PDB file of C-alpha atoms in Angstrom:
ATOM      1  CA  MET Y 165      20.297 -18.092  -7.186  1.00 73.00           C
ATOM      2  CA  TRP Y 166      20.621 -14.571  -8.636  1.00 80.00           C
ATOM      3  CA  GLU Y 167      16.869 -14.428  -9.104  1.00 84.00           C
ATOM      4  CA  GLN Y 168      16.343 -15.054  -5.412  1.00 86.00           C
ATOM      5  CA  ILE Y 169      18.972 -12.476  -4.411  1.00 89.00           C
ATOM      6  CA  VAL Y 170      17.338  -9.803  -6.585  1.00 87.00           C
ATOM      7  CA  ILE Y 171      13.867 -10.563  -5.181  1.00 89.00           C
ATOM      8  CA  LEU Y 172      15.077 -10.475  -1.571  1.00 90.00           C
ATOM      9  CA  PHE Y 173      16.999  -7.239  -2.159  1.00 91.00           C
ATOM     10  CA  ILE Y 174      13.947  -5.507  -3.618  1.00 89.00           C
ATOM     11  CA  ILE Y 175      11.906  -6.777  -0.652  1.00 92.00           C
ATOM     12  CA  PHE Y 176      14.453  -5.180   1.683  1.00 93.00           C
ATOM     13  CA  LEU Y 177      14.387  -1.900  -0.253  1.00 89.00           C
ATOM     14  CA  GLY Y 178      10.589  -1.824  -0.298  1.00 87.00           C
ATOM     15  CA  SER Y 179      10.314  -2.511   3.437  1.00 91.00           C
ATOM     16  CA  PHE Y 180      12.837   0.240   4.203  1.00 91.00           C
ATOM     17  CA  ILE Y 181      10.848   2.736   2.124  1.00 87.00           C
ATOM     18  CA  GLN Y 182       7.567   1.728   3.785  1.00 86.00           C
ATOM     19  CA  GLY Y 183       9.118   2.033   7.231  1.00 87.00           C
ATOM     20  CA  SER Y 184      10.423   5.531   6.488  1.00 86.00           C
ATOM     21  CA  SER Y 185       7.394   6.920   4.624  1.00 82.00           C
ATOM     22  CA  GLY Y 186       4.455   4.745   5.722  1.00 83.00           C
ATOM     23  CA  PHE Y 187       3.950   3.028   2.375  1.00 79.00           C
ATOM     24  CA  GLY Y 188       5.669   2.071  -0.894  1.00 79.00           C
ATOM     25  CA  PHE Y 189       6.406  -1.639  -0.444  1.00 86.00           C
ATOM     26  CA  GLY Y 190       4.010  -2.790  -3.160  1.00 79.00           C
ATOM     27  CA  LEU Y 191       4.970  -0.001  -5.554  1.00 75.00           C
ATOM     28  CA  VAL Y 192       8.653  -0.876  -5.260  1.00 78.00           C
ATOM     29  CA  CYS Y 193       8.325  -4.665  -5.299  1.00 82.00           C
ATOM     30  CA  MET Y 194       5.615  -5.503  -7.835  1.00 76.00           C
ATOM     31  CA  GLY Y 195       7.484  -4.325 -10.915  1.00 69.00           C
ATOM     32  CA  VAL Y 196      10.582  -6.389 -10.128  1.00 77.00           C
ATOM     33  CA  ILE Y 197       9.117  -9.534  -8.575  1.00 82.00           C
ATOM     34  CA  SER Y 198       6.619  -9.915 -11.426  1.00 74.00           C
ATOM     35  CA  ILE Y 199       9.585 -10.240 -13.822  1.00 76.00           C
ATOM     36  CA  PHE Y 200      10.536 -13.548 -12.195  1.00 83.00           C
ATOM     37  CA  LEU Y 201       7.157 -14.834 -10.971  1.00 83.00           C
ATOM     38  CA  SER Y 202       3.593 -14.662 -12.276  1.00 79.00           C
ATOM     39  CA  VAL Y 203       1.617 -11.491 -11.603  1.00 72.00           C
ATOM     40  CA  GLU Y 204      -0.739 -13.359  -9.269  1.00 78.00           C
ATOM     41  CA  GLU Y 205       2.121 -14.961  -7.304  1.00 86.00           C
ATOM     42  CA  SER Y 206       3.912 -11.617  -7.071  1.00 85.00           C
ATOM     43  CA  MET Y 207       0.742  -9.865  -5.906  1.00 82.00           C
ATOM     44  CA  LEU Y 208       0.058 -12.427  -3.175  1.00 89.00           C
ATOM     45  CA  ILE Y 209       3.661 -12.341  -1.904  1.00 92.00           C
ATOM     46  CA  VAL Y 210       3.625  -8.544  -1.800  1.00 89.00           C
ATOM     47  CA  LEU Y 211       0.250  -8.392  -0.038  1.00 89.00           C
ATOM     48  CA  ALA Y 212       1.282 -10.961   2.584  1.00 93.00           C
ATOM     49  CA  LEU Y 213       4.620  -9.291   3.318  1.00 94.00           C
ATOM     50  CA  THR Y 214       2.939  -5.880   3.424  1.00 91.00           C
ATOM     51  CA  ALA Y 215       0.551  -7.167   6.105  1.00 92.00           C
ATOM     52  CA  PHE Y 216       3.506  -8.563   8.031  1.00 94.00           C
ATOM     53  CA  LEU Y 217       5.676  -5.441   7.934  1.00 92.00           C
ATOM     54  CA  SER Y 218       2.684  -3.170   8.539  1.00 92.00           C
ATOM     55  CA  SER Y 219       2.053  -5.125  11.741  1.00 93.00           C
ATOM     56  CA  GLY Y 220       5.558  -4.200  12.889  1.00 89.00           C
ATOM     57  CA  ILE Y 221       4.960  -0.511  12.196  1.00 91.00           C
ATOM     58  CA  LEU Y 222       1.517  -0.598  13.800  1.00 93.00           C
ATOM     59  CA  LEU Y 223       2.920  -2.175  16.947  1.00 92.00           C
ATOM     60  CA  LYS Y 224       4.948   0.979  17.522  1.00 90.00           C
ATOM     61  CA  TYR Y 225       2.150   3.461  16.743  1.00 92.00           C
ATOM     62  CA  ARG Y 226      -0.926   1.498  17.866  1.00 92.00           C
ATOM     63  CA  ARG Y 227      -1.925   4.240  20.326  1.00 94.00           C
ATOM     64  CA  TYR Y 228      -2.681   6.548  17.393  1.00 94.00           C
ATOM     65  CA  ILE Y 229      -5.354   4.359  15.781  1.00 93.00           C
ATOM     66  CA  ILE Y 230      -8.653   6.233  15.329  1.00 90.00           C
ATOM     67  CA  TRP Y 231     -11.300   3.538  14.996  1.00 89.00           C
ATOM     68  CA  LYS Y 232     -14.149   5.805  13.893  1.00 86.00           C
ATOM     69  CA  ASP Y 233     -12.170   6.560  10.735  1.00 84.00           C
ATOM     70  CA  ILE Y 234     -11.015   3.001  10.136  1.00 88.00           C
ATOM     71  CA  VAL Y 235     -14.453   1.334  10.156  1.00 87.00           C
ATOM     72  CA  PRO Y 236     -16.123   3.019   7.125  1.00 88.00           C
ATOM     73  CA  ILE Y 237     -13.070   2.931   4.873  1.00 89.00           C
ATOM     74  CA  THR Y 238     -12.199  -0.715   5.615  1.00 87.00           C
ATOM     75  CA  ILE Y 239     -15.803  -1.904   5.141  1.00 90.00           C
ATOM     76  CA  SER Y 240     -16.049  -0.240   1.726  1.00 92.00           C
ATOM     77  CA  ALA Y 241     -12.509  -1.357   0.836  1.00 88.00           C
ATOM     78  CA  SER Y 242     -13.441  -4.959   1.659  1.00 87.00           C
ATOM     79  CA  ILE Y 243     -16.216  -4.715  -0.914  1.00 91.00           C
ATOM     80  CA  GLY Y 244     -13.637  -3.449  -3.401  1.00 88.00           C
ATOM     81  CA  ARG Y 245     -11.305  -6.344  -2.564  1.00 82.00           C
ATOM     82  CA  ALA Y 246     -14.132  -8.855  -3.095  1.00 85.00           C
ATOM     83  CA  LEU Y 247     -14.799  -7.371  -6.542  1.00 87.00           C
ATOM     84  CA  ALA Y 248     -11.064  -7.473  -7.296  1.00 80.00           C
ATOM     85  CA  PHE Y 249     -10.929 -11.156  -6.321  1.00 77.00           C
ATOM     86  CA  VAL Y 250     -13.499 -11.931  -9.023  1.00 80.00           C
ATOM     87  CA  PHE Y 251     -11.752  -9.601 -11.476  1.00 77.00           C
ATOM     88  CA  VAL Y 252      -8.346 -11.309 -11.051  1.00 69.00           C
ATOM     89  CA  ILE Y 253      -9.809 -14.797 -11.500  1.00 69.00           C
ATOM     90  CA  TYR Y 254     -11.922 -14.084 -14.593  1.00 69.00           C
ATOM     91  CA  PHE Y 255     -10.434 -11.071 -16.320  1.00 61.00           C
ATOM     92  CA  GLY Y 256      -6.774 -10.771 -15.363  1.00 54.00           C
ATOM     93  CA  GLU Y 257      -5.023  -7.424 -15.793  1.00 52.00           C
ATOM     94  CA  THR Y 258      -6.327  -4.524 -17.843  1.00 56.00           C
ATOM     95  CA  GLU Y 259      -3.647  -2.057 -18.982  1.00 60.00           C
ATOM     96  CA  PHE Y 260      -6.194   0.688 -19.656  1.00 63.00           C
ATOM     97  CA  ILE Y 261      -7.231   0.698 -15.997  1.00 61.00           C
ATOM     98  CA  LYS Y 262      -3.597   1.210 -14.986  1.00 64.00           C
ATOM     99  CA  ILE Y 263      -3.345   4.300 -17.196  1.00 72.00           C
ATOM    100  CA  ILE Y 264      -6.524   5.751 -15.683  1.00 65.00           C
ATOM    101  CA  LEU Y 265      -5.195   5.021 -12.192  1.00 63.00           C
ATOM    102  CA  ALA Y 266      -1.901   6.759 -13.004  1.00 72.00           C
ATOM    103  CA  LEU Y 267      -3.663   9.888 -14.276  1.00 74.00           C
ATOM    104  CA  VAL Y 268      -5.900  10.001 -11.193  1.00 67.00           C
ATOM    105  CA  LEU Y 269      -2.887   9.698  -8.884  1.00 67.00           C
ATOM    106  CA  ILE Y 270      -0.971  12.460 -10.641  1.00 76.00           C
ATOM    107  CA  SER Y 271      -4.028  14.737 -10.504  1.00 73.00           C
ATOM    108  CA  MET Y 272      -4.409  14.116  -6.763  1.00 64.00           C
ATOM    109  CA  VAL Y 273      -0.747  14.890  -6.107  1.00 69.00           C
ATOM    110  CA  VAL Y 274      -0.951  18.148  -8.077  1.00 72.00           C
ATOM    111  CA  TYR Y 275      -4.061  19.124  -6.129  1.00 63.00           C
ATOM    112  CA  LEU Y 276      -2.447  18.406  -2.768  1.00 61.00           C
ATOM    113  CA  TYR Y 277       0.717  20.305  -3.647  1.00 65.00           C
ATOM    114  CA  LYS Y 278      -1.405  23.357  -4.439  1.00 64.00           C
ATOM    115  CA  ASN Y 279      -3.740  22.957  -1.475  1.00 58.00           C
ATOM    116  CA  ARG Y 280      -1.957  21.999   1.740  1.00 52.00           C
ATOM    117  CA  GLN Y 281      -5.197  21.509   3.686  1.00 49.00           C
ATOM    118  CA  LEU Y 282      -3.972  18.563   5.723  1.00 45.00           C
ATOM    119  CA  SER Y 283      -5.815  19.045   8.971  1.00 44.00           C
ATOM    120  CA  GLU Y 284      -8.294  16.985  10.941  1.00 41.00           C
ATOM    121  CA  THR Y 285     -10.940  19.646  10.402  1.00 44.00           C
ATOM    122  CA  SER Y 286     -10.827  19.364   6.635  1.00 46.00           C
ATOM    123  CA  ASN Y 287     -14.394  19.065   5.286  1.00 45.00           C
ATOM    124  CA  THR Y 288     -13.164  16.898   2.418  1.00 47.00           C
ATOM    125  CA  SER Y 289     -11.366  14.367   4.583  1.00 49.00           C
ATOM    126  CA  ASN Y 290     -14.227  14.127   7.064  1.00 56.00           C
ATOM    127  CA  ASN Y 291     -16.808  13.394   4.371  1.00 66.00           C
ATOM    128  CA  TYR Y 292     -18.023   9.809   4.798  1.00 74.00           C
ATOM    129  CA  ILE Y 293     -19.060   9.565   1.160  1.00 81.00           C
ATOM    130  CA  ILE Y 294     -15.480  10.308   0.118  1.00 80.00           C
ATOM    131  CA  SER Y 295     -14.220   7.774   2.679  1.00 82.00           C
ATOM    132  CA  LEU Y 296     -16.489   5.090   1.223  1.00 86.00           C
ATOM    133  CA  CYS Y 297     -15.486   5.913  -2.360  1.00 86.00           C
ATOM    134  CA  VAL Y 298     -11.764   5.931  -1.565  1.00 85.00           C
ATOM    135  CA  GLY Y 299     -12.131   2.661   0.328  1.00 87.00           C
ATOM    136  CA  CYS Y 300     -13.994   0.876  -2.466  1.00 90.00           C
ATOM    137  CA  ILE Y 301     -11.734   2.102  -5.287  1.00 85.00           C
ATOM    138  CA  GLY Y 302      -8.523   1.630  -3.287  1.00 83.00           C
ATOM    139  CA  GLY Y 303      -9.641  -1.819  -2.186  1.00 84.00           C
ATOM    140  CA  PHE Y 304     -10.339  -2.888  -5.756  1.00 84.00           C
ATOM    141  CA  ILE Y 305      -7.064  -1.551  -7.157  1.00 77.00           C
ATOM    142  CA  GLY Y 306      -5.081  -3.070  -4.297  1.00 74.00           C
ATOM    143  CA  GLY Y 307      -6.696  -6.473  -4.752  1.00 71.00           C
ATOM    144  CA  ALA Y 308      -6.346  -6.458  -8.536  1.00 71.00           C
ATOM    145  CA  PHE Y 309      -2.899  -4.903  -8.943  1.00 66.00           C
ATOM    146  CA  ALA Y 310      -1.356  -4.743  -5.396  1.00 62.00           C
ATOM    147  CA  ILE Y 311      -0.878  -0.977  -5.856  1.00 66.00           C
ATOM    148  CA  GLY Y 312      -3.958   0.469  -4.139  1.00 66.00           C
ATOM    149  CA  GLY Y 313      -1.871   2.041  -1.379  1.00 75.00           C
ATOM    150  CA  PRO Y 314      -1.480   5.536  -2.907  1.00 76.00           C
ATOM    151  CA  LEU Y 315      -5.206   6.277  -2.687  1.00 79.00           C
ATOM    152  CA  PHE Y 316      -5.223   5.409   1.014  1.00 86.00           C
ATOM    153  CA  VAL Y 317      -2.023   7.406   1.522  1.00 84.00           C
ATOM    154  CA  ILE Y 318      -3.579  10.494  -0.044  1.00 80.00           C
ATOM    155  CA  TYR Y 319      -6.738  10.060   2.047  1.00 84.00           C
ATOM    156  CA  PHE Y 320      -4.895   9.708   5.360  1.00 87.00           C
ATOM    157  CA  LEU Y 321      -2.480  12.535   4.510  1.00 81.00           C
ATOM    158  CA  MET Y 322      -5.531  14.759   4.021  1.00 79.00           C
ATOM    159  CA  ARG Y 323      -7.153  13.416   7.164  1.00 82.00           C
ATOM    160  CA  TYR Y 324      -4.338  13.822   9.706  1.00 85.00           C
ATOM    161  CA  GLU Y 325      -1.743  16.430  10.502  1.00 81.00           C
ATOM    162  CA  ASP Y 326       0.039  14.115  12.952  1.00 88.00           C
ATOM    163  CA  LYS Y 327       2.361  11.748  11.041  1.00 88.00           C
ATOM    164  CA  ARG Y 328       1.847   9.059  13.707  1.00 91.00           C
ATOM    165  CA  SER Y 329      -1.928   9.030  13.211  1.00 92.00           C
ATOM    166  CA  TYR Y 330      -1.363   8.952   9.463  1.00 90.00           C
ATOM    167  CA  THR Y 331       0.898   5.898   9.555  1.00 91.00           C
ATOM    168  CA  ALA Y 332      -0.999   4.003  12.286  1.00 93.00           C
ATOM    169  CA  ASN Y 333      -4.345   4.145  10.493  1.00 93.00           C
ATOM    170  CA  LEU Y 334      -2.724   3.519   7.108  1.00 92.00           C
ATOM    171  CA  GLN Y 335      -0.923   0.393   8.342  1.00 93.00           C
ATOM    172  CA  LEU Y 336      -4.062  -0.998   9.998  1.00 94.00           C
ATOM    173  CA  THR Y 337      -5.961  -0.518   6.723  1.00 91.00           C
ATOM    174  CA  PHE Y 338      -3.231  -2.395   4.840  1.00 88.00           C
ATOM    175  CA  ILE Y 339      -3.275  -5.260   7.346  1.00 93.00           C
ATOM    176  CA  LEU Y 340      -7.058  -5.770   7.344  1.00 90.00           C
ATOM    177  CA  LEU Y 341      -7.441  -5.575   3.572  1.00 85.00           C
ATOM    178  CA  ASN Y 342      -4.426  -7.699   2.714  1.00 87.00           C
ATOM    179  CA  LEU Y 343      -5.445 -10.448   5.128  1.00 91.00           C
ATOM    180  CA  PHE Y 344      -8.906 -10.405   3.551  1.00 85.00           C
ATOM    181  CA  THR Y 345      -7.393 -10.954   0.090  1.00 82.00           C
ATOM    182  CA  ILE Y 346      -4.868 -13.578   1.203  1.00 91.00           C
ATOM    183  CA  VAL Y 347      -7.522 -15.644   2.972  1.00 91.00           C
ATOM    184  CA  ALA Y 348      -9.787 -15.468  -0.099  1.00 85.00           C
ATOM    185  CA  HIS Y 349      -6.993 -16.725  -2.360  1.00 86.00           C
ATOM    186  CA  TRP Y 350      -6.007 -19.387   0.190  1.00 92.00           C
ATOM    187  CA  ILE Y 351      -9.569 -20.720   0.201  1.00 91.00           C
ATOM    188  CA  ASN Y 352      -9.465 -20.711  -3.606  1.00 88.00           C
ATOM    189  CA  GLY Y 353      -6.205 -22.722  -3.567  1.00 89.00           C
ATOM    190  CA  ASP Y 354      -4.048 -20.003  -5.167  1.00 86.00           C
ATOM    191  CA  LEU Y 355      -1.115 -20.065  -2.708  1.00 91.00           C
ATOM    192  CA  THR Y 356       1.840 -21.810  -4.381  1.00 89.00           C
ATOM    193  CA  ASP Y 357       5.153 -23.172  -3.103  1.00 90.00           C
ATOM    194  CA  SER Y 358       6.836 -19.994  -4.361  1.00 88.00           C
ATOM    195  CA  PHE Y 359       4.488 -17.932  -2.220  1.00 92.00           C
ATOM    196  CA  TYR Y 360       5.419 -19.798   0.975  1.00 93.00           C
ATOM    197  CA  HIS Y 361       9.121 -19.833   0.060  1.00 91.00           C
ATOM    198  CA  TYR Y 362       9.419 -16.070  -0.449  1.00 92.00           C
ATOM    199  CA  PHE Y 363       7.051 -15.206   2.373  1.00 94.00           C
ATOM    200  CA  ILE Y 364       9.149 -17.150   4.906  1.00 93.00           C
ATOM    201  CA  LEU Y 365      12.430 -15.697   3.640  1.00 92.00           C
ATOM    202  CA  GLY Y 366      10.894 -12.259   3.236  1.00 92.00           C
ATOM    203  CA  THR Y 367       9.713 -11.954   6.825  1.00 93.00           C
ATOM    204  CA  VAL Y 368      13.312 -11.810   8.040  1.00 92.00           C
ATOM    205  CA  ILE Y 369      14.292  -9.290   5.368  1.00 94.00           C
ATOM    206  CA  VAL Y 370      11.350  -6.951   5.985  1.00 93.00           C
ATOM    207  CA  LEU Y 371      11.996  -6.918   9.713  1.00 92.00           C
ATOM    208  CA  ILE Y 372      15.470  -5.543   9.047  1.00 94.00           C
ATOM    209  CA  GLY Y 373      14.276  -3.094   6.408  1.00 92.00           C
ATOM    210  CA  VAL Y 374      11.308  -1.728   8.334  1.00 91.00           C
ATOM    211  CA  THR Y 375      13.348  -1.334  11.532  1.00 91.00           C
ATOM    212  CA  LEU Y 376      15.898   0.827   9.706  1.00 92.00           C
ATOM    213  CA  GLY Y 377      13.123   2.722   7.939  1.00 90.00           C
ATOM    214  CA  LEU Y 378      11.319   3.547  11.191  1.00 90.00           C
ATOM    215  CA  LYS Y 379      14.484   5.174  12.540  1.00 90.00           C
ATOM    216  CA  ILE Y 380      14.374   7.546   9.557  1.00 90.00           C
ATOM    217  CA  PHE Y 381      10.616   8.110   9.996  1.00 89.00           C
ATOM    218  CA  ASP Y 382      11.138   9.329  13.563  1.00 85.00           C
ATOM    219  CA  LEU Y 383      13.587  11.976  12.335  1.00 87.00           C
ATOM    220  CA  LEU Y 384      11.416  13.411   9.556  1.00 82.00           C
ATOM    221  CA  SER Y 385       8.817  16.153   9.827  1.00 82.00           C
ATOM    222  CA  THR Y 386       5.247  15.595   8.643  1.00 74.00           C
ATOM    223  CA  LYS Y 387       5.802  17.921   5.673  1.00 77.00           C
ATOM    224  CA  ILE Y 388       8.885  16.009   4.526  1.00 83.00           C
ATOM    225  CA  ILE Y 389       6.996  12.713   4.790  1.00 80.00           C
ATOM    226  CA  GLN Y 390       4.192  14.240   2.714  1.00 72.00           C
ATOM    227  CA  ASN Y 391       6.681  15.335   0.065  1.00 79.00           C
ATOM    228  CA  ILE Y 392       8.325  11.900   0.004  1.00 81.00           C
ATOM    229  CA  ALA Y 393       4.917  10.250  -0.346  1.00 76.00           C
ATOM    230  CA  PHE Y 394       3.907  12.603  -3.173  1.00 76.00           C
ATOM    231  CA  THR Y 395       7.179  11.937  -4.998  1.00 81.00           C
ATOM    232  CA  ILE Y 396       6.823   8.143  -4.702  1.00 78.00           C
ATOM    233  CA  ILE Y 397       3.218   8.290  -5.927  1.00 75.00           C
ATOM    234  CA  THR Y 398       4.152  10.487  -8.912  1.00 80.00           C
ATOM    235  CA  LEU Y 399       7.030   8.204  -9.943  1.00 79.00           C
ATOM    236  CA  ALA Y 400       4.810   5.142  -9.569  1.00 74.00           C
ATOM    237  CA  ALA Y 401       2.114   6.775 -11.711  1.00 76.00           C
ATOM    238  CA  ILE Y 402       4.616   7.637 -14.450  1.00 81.00           C
ATOM    239  CA  ASN Y 403       5.945   4.068 -14.307  1.00 75.00           C
ATOM    240  CA  LEU Y 404       2.397   2.709 -14.693  1.00 68.00           C
ATOM    241  CA  ILE Y 405       1.857   4.787 -17.818  1.00 77.00           C
ATOM    242  CA  VAL Y 406       5.207   3.849 -19.376  1.00 78.00           C
ATOM    243  CA  MET Y 407       4.831   0.115 -18.658  1.00 69.00           C
ATOM    244  CA  SER Y 408       1.254   0.099 -19.959  1.00 67.00           C
ATOM    245  CA  LEU Y 409       2.287   1.720 -23.253  1.00 72.00           C
ATOM    246  CA  LEU Y 410       5.275  -0.526 -23.910  1.00 67.00           C
TER     247      LEU Y 410
END
């Protein structure tokens, strides 16, 4: 009973954070849920609920989707997710990769703090090669560890000055990639009774959490949202390093 209460509470907290900042559900939930369930079960529950709550956010900001930016990053990210699907089945988790990911995330945050070039005319963010690389790497990490969100967050923060464009395109990316992974695991027969149990219960919880979070999002400036996102990413990176070394 207490196990279920803890899992549902962390799902609520994660959905509130994602509603208010645009991301963070997987980062908040994976560490706790994986204590009670297997890593694969936890990952699939988090990915499915992320797709569900992202749909709620996207419904509000759907007018700000920019399709020409979505296509290249989601195509390359789908390739990354396909590679991650094979990786999860045959190799499981690799702690060394988590440490590398954490160091990369911290480096990106430091760079962005020092260089606030977050406009649509940024040469870096408009570079299709960078879009393809971010998509492939973020897709792989998200499919293997359910924590690929920060790379996409950093990309879209660099790409858009308008917080509504940032969150709309970010949520659509989450939805497309997570559905891709869930369907692949469903075909492979990986969806357990625990997955369906917590997904059904979780949908109600995330609706409440994301609704409250969106009210906060509307009140925050783009710069504050950027700072919140950078802080969450930094804490998640530090947590990855600590957990990998324990």
